[in-house]
PDB file of C-alpha atoms in Angstrom:
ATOM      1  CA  UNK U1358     -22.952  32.918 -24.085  1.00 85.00           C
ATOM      2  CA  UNK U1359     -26.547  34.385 -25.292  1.00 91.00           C
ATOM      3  CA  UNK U1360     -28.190  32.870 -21.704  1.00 96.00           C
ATOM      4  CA  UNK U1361     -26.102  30.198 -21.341  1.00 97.00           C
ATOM      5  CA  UNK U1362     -22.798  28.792 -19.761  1.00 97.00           C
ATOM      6  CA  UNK U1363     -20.449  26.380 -21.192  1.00 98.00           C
ATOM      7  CA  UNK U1364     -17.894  25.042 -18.749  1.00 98.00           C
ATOM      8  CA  UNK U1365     -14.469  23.051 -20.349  1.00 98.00           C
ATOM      9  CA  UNK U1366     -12.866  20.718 -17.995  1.00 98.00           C
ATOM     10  CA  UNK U1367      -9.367  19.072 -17.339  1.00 98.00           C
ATOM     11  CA  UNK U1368     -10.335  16.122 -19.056  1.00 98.00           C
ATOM     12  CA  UNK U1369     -11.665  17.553 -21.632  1.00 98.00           C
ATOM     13  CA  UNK U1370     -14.987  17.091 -21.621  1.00 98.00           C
ATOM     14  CA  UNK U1371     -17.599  19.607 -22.240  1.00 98.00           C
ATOM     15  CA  UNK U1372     -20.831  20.759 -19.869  1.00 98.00           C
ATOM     16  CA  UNK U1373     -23.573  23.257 -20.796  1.00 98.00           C
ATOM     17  CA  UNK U1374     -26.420  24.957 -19.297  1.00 98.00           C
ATOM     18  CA  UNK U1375     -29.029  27.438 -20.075  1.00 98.00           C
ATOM     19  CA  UNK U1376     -30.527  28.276 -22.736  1.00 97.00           C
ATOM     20  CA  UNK U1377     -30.796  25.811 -25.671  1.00 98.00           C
ATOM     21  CA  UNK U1378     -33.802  26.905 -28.171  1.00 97.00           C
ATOM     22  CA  UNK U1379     -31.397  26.416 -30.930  1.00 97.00           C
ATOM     23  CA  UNK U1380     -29.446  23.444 -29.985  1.00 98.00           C
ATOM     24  CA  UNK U1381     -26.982  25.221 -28.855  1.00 98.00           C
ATOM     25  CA  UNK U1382     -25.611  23.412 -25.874  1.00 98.00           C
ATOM     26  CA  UNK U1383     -25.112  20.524 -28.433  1.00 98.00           C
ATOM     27  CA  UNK U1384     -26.729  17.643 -26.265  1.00 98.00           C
ATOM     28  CA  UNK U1385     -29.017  16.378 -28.674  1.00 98.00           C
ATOM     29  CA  UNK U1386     -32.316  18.409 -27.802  1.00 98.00           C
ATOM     30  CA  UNK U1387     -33.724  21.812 -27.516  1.00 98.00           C
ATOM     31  CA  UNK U1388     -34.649  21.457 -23.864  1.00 98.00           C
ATOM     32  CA  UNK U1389     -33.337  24.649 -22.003  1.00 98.00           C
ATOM     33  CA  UNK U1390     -31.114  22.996 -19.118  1.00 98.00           C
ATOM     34  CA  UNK U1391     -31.271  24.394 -15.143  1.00 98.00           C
ATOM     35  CA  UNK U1392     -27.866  22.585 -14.101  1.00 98.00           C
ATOM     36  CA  UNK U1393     -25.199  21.566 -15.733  1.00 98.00           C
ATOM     37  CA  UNK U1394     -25.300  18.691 -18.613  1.00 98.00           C
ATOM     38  CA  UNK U1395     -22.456  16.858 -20.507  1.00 98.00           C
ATOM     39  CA  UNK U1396     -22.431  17.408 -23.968  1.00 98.00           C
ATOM     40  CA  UNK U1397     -19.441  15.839 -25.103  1.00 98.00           C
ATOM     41  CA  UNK U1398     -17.351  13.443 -23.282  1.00 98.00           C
ATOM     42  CA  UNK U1399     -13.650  14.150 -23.553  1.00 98.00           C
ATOM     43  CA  UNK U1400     -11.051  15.544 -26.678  1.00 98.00           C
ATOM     44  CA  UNK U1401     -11.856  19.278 -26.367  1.00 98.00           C
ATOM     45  CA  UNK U1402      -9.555  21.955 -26.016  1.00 98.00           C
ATOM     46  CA  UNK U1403     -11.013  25.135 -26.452  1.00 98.00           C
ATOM     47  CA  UNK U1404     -15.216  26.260 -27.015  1.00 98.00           C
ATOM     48  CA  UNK U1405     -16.741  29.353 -28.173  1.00 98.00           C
ATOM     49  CA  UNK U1406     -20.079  30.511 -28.204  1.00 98.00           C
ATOM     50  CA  UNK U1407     -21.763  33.139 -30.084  1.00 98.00           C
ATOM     51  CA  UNK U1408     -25.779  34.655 -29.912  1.00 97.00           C
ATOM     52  CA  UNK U1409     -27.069  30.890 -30.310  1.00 97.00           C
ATOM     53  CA  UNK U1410     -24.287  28.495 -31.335  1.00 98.00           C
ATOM     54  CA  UNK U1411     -20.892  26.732 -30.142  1.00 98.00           C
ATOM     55  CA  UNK U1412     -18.193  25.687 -31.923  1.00 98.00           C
ATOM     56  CA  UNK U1413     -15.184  23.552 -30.555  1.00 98.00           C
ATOM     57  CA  UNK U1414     -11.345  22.523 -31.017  1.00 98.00           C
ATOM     58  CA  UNK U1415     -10.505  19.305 -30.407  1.00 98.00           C
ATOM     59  CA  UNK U1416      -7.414  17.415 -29.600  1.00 98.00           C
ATOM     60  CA  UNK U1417      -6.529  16.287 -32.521  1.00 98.00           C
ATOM     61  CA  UNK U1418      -7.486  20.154 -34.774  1.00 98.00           C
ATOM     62  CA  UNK U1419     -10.423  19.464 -35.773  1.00 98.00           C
ATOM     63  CA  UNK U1420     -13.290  22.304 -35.281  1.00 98.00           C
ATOM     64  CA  UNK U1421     -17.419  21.346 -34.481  1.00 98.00           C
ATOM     65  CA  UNK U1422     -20.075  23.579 -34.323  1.00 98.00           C
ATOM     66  CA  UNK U1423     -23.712  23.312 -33.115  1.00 98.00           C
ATOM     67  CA  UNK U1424     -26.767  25.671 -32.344  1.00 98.00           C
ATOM     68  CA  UNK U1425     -28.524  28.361 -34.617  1.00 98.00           C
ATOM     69  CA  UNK U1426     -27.123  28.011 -38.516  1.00 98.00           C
ATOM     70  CA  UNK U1427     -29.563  30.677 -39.807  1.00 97.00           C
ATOM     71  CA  UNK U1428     -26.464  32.589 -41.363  1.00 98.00           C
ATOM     72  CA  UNK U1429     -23.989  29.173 -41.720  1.00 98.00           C
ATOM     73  CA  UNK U1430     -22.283  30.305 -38.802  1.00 98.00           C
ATOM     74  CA  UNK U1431     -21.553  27.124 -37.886  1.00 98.00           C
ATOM     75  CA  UNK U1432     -19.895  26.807 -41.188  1.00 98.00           C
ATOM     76  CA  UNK U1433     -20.974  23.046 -42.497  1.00 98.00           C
ATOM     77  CA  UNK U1434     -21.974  23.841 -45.641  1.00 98.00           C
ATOM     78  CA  UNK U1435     -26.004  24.747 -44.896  1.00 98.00           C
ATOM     79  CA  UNK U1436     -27.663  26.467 -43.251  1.00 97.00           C
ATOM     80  CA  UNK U1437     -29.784  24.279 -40.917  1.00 98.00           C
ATOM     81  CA  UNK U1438     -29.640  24.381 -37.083  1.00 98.00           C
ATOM     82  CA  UNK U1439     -27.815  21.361 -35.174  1.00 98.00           C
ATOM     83  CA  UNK U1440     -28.778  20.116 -31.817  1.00 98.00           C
ATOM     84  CA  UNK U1441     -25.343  17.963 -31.888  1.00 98.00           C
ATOM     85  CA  UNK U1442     -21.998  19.073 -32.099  1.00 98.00           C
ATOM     86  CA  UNK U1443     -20.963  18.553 -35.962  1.00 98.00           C
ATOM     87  CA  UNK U1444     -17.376  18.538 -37.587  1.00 98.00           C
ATOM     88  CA  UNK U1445     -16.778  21.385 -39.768  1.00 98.00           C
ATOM     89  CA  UNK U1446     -13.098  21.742 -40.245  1.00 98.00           C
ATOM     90  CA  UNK U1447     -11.189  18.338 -40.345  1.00 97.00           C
ATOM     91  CA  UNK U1448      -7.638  19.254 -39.359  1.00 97.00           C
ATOM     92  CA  UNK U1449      -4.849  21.681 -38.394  1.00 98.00           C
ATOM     93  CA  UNK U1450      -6.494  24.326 -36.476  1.00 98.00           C
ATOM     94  CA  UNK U1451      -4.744  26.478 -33.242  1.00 98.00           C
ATOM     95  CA  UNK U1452      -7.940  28.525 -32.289  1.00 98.00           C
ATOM     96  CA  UNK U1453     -11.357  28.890 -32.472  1.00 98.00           C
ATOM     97  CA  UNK U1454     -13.940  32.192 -31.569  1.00 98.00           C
ATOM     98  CA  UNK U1455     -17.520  32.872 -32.243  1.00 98.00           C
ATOM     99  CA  UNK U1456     -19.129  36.255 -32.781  1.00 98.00           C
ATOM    100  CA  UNK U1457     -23.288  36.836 -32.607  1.00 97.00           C
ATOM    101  CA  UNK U1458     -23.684  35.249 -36.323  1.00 98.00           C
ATOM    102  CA  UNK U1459     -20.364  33.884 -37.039  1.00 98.00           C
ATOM    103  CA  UNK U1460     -17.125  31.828 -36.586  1.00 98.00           C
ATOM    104  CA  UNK U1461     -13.642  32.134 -36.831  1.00 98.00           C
ATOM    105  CA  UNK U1462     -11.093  29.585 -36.794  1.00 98.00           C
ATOM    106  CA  UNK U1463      -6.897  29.686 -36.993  1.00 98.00           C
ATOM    107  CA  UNK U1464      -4.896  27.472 -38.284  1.00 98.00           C
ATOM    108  CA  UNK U1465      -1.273  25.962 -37.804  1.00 98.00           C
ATOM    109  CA  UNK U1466      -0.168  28.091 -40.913  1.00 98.00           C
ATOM    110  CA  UNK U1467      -1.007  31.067 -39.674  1.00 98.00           C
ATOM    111  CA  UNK U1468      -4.025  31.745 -41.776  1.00 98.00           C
ATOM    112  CA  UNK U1469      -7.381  33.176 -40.992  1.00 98.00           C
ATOM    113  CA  UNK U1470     -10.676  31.457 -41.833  1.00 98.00           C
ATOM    114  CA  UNK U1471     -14.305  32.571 -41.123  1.00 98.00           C
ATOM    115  CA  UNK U1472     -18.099  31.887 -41.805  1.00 98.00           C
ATOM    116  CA  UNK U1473     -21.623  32.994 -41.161  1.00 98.00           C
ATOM    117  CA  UNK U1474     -23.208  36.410 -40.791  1.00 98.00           C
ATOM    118  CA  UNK U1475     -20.956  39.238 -42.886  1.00 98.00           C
ATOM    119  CA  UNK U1476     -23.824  42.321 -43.366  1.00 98.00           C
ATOM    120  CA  UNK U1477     -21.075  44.312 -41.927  1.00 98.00           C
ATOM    121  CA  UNK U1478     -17.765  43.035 -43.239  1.00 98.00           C
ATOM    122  CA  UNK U1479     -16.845  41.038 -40.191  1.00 98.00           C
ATOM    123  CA  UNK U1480     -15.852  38.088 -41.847  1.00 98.00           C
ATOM    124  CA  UNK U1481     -12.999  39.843 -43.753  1.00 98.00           C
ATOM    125  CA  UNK U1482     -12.902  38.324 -46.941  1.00 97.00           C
ATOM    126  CA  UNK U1483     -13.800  41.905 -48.482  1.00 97.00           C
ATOM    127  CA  UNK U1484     -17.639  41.136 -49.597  1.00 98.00           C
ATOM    128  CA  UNK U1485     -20.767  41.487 -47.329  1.00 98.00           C
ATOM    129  CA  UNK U1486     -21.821  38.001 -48.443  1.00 98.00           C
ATOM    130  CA  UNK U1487     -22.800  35.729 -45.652  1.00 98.00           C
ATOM    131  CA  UNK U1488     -21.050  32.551 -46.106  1.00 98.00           C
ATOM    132  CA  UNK U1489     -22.083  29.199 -44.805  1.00 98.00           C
ATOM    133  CA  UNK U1490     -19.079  27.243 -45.134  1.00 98.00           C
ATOM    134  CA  UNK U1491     -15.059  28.679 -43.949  1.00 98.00           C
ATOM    135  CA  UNK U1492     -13.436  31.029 -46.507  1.00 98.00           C
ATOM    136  CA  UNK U1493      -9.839  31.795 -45.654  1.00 98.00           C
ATOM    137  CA  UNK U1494     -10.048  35.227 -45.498  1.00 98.00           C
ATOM    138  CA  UNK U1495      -5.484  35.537 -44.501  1.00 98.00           C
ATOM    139  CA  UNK U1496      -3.093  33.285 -45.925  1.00 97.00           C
ATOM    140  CA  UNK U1497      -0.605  33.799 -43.269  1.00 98.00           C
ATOM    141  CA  UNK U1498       0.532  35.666 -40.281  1.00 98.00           C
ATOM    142  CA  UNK U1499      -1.665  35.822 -37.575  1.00 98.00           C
ATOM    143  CA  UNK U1500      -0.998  34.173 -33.889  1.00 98.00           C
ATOM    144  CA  UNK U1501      -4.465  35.011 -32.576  1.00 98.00           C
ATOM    145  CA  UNK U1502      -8.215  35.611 -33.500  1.00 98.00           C
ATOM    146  CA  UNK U1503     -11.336  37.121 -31.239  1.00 98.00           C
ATOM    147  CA  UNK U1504     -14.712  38.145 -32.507  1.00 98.00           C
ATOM    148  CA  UNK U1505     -17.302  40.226 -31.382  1.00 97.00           C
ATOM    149  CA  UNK U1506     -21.033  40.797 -32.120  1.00 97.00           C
ATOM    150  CA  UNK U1507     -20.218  41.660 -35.494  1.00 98.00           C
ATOM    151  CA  UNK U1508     -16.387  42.501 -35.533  1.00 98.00           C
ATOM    152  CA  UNK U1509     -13.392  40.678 -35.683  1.00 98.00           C
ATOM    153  CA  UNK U1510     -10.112  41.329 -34.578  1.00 98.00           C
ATOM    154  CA  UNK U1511      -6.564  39.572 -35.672  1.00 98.00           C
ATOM    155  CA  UNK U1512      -3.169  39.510 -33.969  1.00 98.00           C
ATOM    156  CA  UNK U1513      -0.266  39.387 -36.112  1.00 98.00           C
ATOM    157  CA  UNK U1514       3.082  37.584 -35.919  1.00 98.00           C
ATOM    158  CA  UNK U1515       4.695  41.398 -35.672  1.00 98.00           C
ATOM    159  CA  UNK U1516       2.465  42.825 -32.840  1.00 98.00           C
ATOM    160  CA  UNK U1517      -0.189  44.217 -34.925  1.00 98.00           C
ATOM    161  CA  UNK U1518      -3.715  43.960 -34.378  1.00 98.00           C
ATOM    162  CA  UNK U1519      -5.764  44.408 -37.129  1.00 98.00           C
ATOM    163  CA  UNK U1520      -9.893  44.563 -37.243  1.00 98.00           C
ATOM    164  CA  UNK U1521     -13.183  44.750 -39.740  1.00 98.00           C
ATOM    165  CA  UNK U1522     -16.593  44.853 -39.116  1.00 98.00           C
ATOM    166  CA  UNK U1523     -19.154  47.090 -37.976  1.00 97.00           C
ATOM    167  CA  UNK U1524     -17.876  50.344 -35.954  1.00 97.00           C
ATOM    168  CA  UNK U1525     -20.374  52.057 -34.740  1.00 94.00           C
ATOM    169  CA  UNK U1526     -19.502  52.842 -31.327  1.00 94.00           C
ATOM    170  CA  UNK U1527     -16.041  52.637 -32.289  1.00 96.00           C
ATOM    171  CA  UNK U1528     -15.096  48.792 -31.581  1.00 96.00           C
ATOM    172  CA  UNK U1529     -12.911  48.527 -34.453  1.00 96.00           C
ATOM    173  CA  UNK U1530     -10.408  50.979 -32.594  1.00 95.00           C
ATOM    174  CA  UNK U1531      -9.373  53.019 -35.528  1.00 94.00           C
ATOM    175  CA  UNK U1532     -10.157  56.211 -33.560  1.00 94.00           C
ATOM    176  CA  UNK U1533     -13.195  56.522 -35.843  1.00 93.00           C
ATOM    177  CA  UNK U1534     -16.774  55.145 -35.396  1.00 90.00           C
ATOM    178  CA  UNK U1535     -17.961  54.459 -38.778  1.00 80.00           C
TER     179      UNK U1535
END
């Protein structure tokens, strides 16, 4: 992350350090961390962190996010910081990613849903409208997700890889930098 580390265990419990100015580590308190700190106790399976936020999948599909929410990237419906890990998405979800200003989660179904920053069409849902809570932006068809700064890339079921967002040193990988 953004100055920090966030280390997933076995058990699944969740550790952060570094920087936290946001509330991004998700223990409670802005207080920048020199070691590591537990920030949730068990149930995760997978974090994410973007510029200055987190988001999680847990055990049972649900999705929390916590940190920065100046552009809803943590995708609760506001846009006001967390210092605590919040749920966001209740059920049914495979993956989770986090770009600088926004979030991107997959469900069971195959579909594609995203929130936060979109000044550069990263979200996918064809607007440049920041969004504060998840928009499915595909129905179906997709077996992975990853985001960058402000990109994001899907894998579909057939092998193909498809990508929006800004280009300009050619991230995109359409052999143009646009």
């Amino acid at each position: 992350g953004n100055y920090r580390s966030m280390v997933l265990k076995q058990d699944g419990s969740l550790w952060g350090t570094g920087r936290n100015h946001y509330g991004q580590l998700g223990d409670g308190s802005k207080t920048p961390r020199s070691s590591f700190v537990q920030v949730l106790s068990s149930g995760v399976t997978a974090v994410a962190v973007g510029l200055y936020h987190s988001i999680v999948l847990k055990q049972d599909a649900s999705v929390w996010s916590t940190g920065s929410n100046s552009r809803g990237q943590l995708g609760d419906g506001s846009s006001t910081s967390k210092l605590s890990f919040t749920q966001v998405l209740p059920s049914g979800v495979t993956a989770v990613t986090a770009g600088g200003l926004h979030s991107m989660a997959l469900k069971q179904d195959g579909s594609v849903w995203c929130t936060g920053y979109n000044s550069y069409g990263q979200l996918g849902d064809g607007s440049k409208t920041d969004r504060n809570s998840f928009v499915q932006v595909l129905s179906s068809g997709v077996t992975a997700v990853t985001a960058g700064l402000h990109h994001s890339m899907v894998l579909k079921q057939d092998g193909s890889l498809w990508s929006t967002g800004r280009n300009h040193y050619g991230q995109l990988g359409d052999g143009s930098s646009i």
